[in-house]
mmCIF file of C-alpha atoms in Angstrom:
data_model
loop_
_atom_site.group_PDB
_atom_site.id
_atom_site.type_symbol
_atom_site.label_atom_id
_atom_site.label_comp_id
_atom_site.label_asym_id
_atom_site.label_seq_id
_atom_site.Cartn_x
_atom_site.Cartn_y
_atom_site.Cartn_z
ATOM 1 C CA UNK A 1 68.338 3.675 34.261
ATOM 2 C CA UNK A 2 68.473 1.813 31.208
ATOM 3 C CA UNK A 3 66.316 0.573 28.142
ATOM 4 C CA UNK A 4 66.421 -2.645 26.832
ATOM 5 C CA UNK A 5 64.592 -4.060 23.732
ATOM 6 C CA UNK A 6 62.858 -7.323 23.174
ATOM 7 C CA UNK A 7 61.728 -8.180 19.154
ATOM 8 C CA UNK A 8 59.079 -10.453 19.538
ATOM 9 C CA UNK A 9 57.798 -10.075 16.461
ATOM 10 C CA UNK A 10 56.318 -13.400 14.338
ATOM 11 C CA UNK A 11 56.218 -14.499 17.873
ATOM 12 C CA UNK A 12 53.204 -15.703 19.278
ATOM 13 C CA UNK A 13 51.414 -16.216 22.719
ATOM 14 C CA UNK A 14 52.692 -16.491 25.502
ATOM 15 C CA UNK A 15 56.117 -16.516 24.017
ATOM 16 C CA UNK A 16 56.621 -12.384 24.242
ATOM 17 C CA UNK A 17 55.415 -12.350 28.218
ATOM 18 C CA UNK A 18 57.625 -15.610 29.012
ATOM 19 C CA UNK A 19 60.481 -13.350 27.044
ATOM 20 C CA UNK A 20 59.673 -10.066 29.060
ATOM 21 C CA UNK A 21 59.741 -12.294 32.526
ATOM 22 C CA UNK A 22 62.862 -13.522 31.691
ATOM 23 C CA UNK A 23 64.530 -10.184 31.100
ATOM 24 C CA UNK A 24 62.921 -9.005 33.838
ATOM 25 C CA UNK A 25 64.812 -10.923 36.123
ATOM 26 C CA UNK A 26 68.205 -9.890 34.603
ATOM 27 C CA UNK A 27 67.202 -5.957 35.024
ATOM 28 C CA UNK A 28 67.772 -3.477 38.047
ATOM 29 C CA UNK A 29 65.014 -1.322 39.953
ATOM 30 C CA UNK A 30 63.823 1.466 37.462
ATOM 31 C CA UNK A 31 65.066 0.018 34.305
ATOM 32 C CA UNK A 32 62.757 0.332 31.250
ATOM 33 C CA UNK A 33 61.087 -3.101 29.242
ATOM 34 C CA UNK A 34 60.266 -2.663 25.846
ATOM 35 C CA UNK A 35 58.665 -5.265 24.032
ATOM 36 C CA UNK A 36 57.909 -5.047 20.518
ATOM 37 C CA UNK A 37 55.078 -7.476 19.053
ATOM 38 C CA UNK A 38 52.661 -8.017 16.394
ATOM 39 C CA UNK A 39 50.524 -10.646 18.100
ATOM 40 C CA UNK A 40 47.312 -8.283 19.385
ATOM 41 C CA UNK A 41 47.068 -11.575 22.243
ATOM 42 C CA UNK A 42 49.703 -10.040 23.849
ATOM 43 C CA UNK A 43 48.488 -6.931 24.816
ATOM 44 C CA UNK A 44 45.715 -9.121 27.177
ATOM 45 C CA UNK A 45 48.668 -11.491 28.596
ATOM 46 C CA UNK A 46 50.687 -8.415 29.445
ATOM 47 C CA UNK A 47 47.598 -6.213 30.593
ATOM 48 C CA UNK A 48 46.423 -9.142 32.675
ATOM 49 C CA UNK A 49 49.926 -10.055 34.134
ATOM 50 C CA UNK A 50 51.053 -6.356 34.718
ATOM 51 C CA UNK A 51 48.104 -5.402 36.645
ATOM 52 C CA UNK A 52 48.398 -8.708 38.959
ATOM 53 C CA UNK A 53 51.693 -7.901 39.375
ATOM 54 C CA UNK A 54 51.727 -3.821 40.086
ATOM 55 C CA UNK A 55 54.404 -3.380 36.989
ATOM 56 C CA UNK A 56 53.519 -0.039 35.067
ATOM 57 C CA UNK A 57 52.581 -1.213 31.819
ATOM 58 C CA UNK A 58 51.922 1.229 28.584
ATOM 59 C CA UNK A 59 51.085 -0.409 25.158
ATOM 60 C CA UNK A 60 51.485 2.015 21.661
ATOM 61 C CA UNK A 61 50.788 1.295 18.635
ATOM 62 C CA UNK A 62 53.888 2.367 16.339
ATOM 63 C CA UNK A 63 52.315 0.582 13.024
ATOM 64 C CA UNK A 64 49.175 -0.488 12.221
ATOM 65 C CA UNK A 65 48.963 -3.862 13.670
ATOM 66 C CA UNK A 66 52.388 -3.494 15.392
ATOM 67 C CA UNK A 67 52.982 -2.591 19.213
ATOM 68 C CA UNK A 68 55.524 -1.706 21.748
ATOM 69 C CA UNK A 69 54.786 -2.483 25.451
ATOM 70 C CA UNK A 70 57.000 -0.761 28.061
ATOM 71 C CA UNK A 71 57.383 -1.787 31.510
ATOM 72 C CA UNK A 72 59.243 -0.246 34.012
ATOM 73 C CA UNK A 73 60.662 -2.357 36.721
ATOM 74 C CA UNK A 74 59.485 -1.238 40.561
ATOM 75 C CA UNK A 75 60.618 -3.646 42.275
#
C-alpha cells in the first residue's frame, strides 16, 4: 500500500479536490491520499465529497493555518 503526496498549497477551491480526484483514479485499492493545503475551503469540499462518496477522510492540522487531508482509497 502506498502514499502519495499532493502540494496544493497557494491553491485555491476546488482546485485541491479536482487534484485529489484525479490521483485518485491513478491509485490502487488501499493506497493512502494525502493532500496538503492552506485554503480552510477545502476542508468543507473534501468533508462534503468524502462523506457522499464513503472515502475515509481525516483532516490535521500540521501548522497553524496549514492542513493535510488523507484519504484512503476503498474502492
Amino acid at each position: 500500500m502506498a502514499e502519495t503526496r499532493i502540494n496544493c498549497l497557494y491553491d485555491n477551491c476546488p482546485i485541491p479536490l479536482l487534484k485529489a480526484m484525479q490521483q485518485l483514479k491513478k491509485m490502487s485499492v488501499g493506497d493512502t491520499l494525502v493532500i496538503e493545503t492552506d485554503h480552510s475551503c477545502a476542508m468543507v469540499n473534501f468533508i462534503e465529497w468524502t462523506q457522499k462518496n464513503s472515502i475515509p477522510c481525516e483532516i490535521v492540522e500540521v501548522d497553524n493555518g496549514e492542513w493535510e487531508i488523507i484519504l484512503r482509497k476503498v474502492k
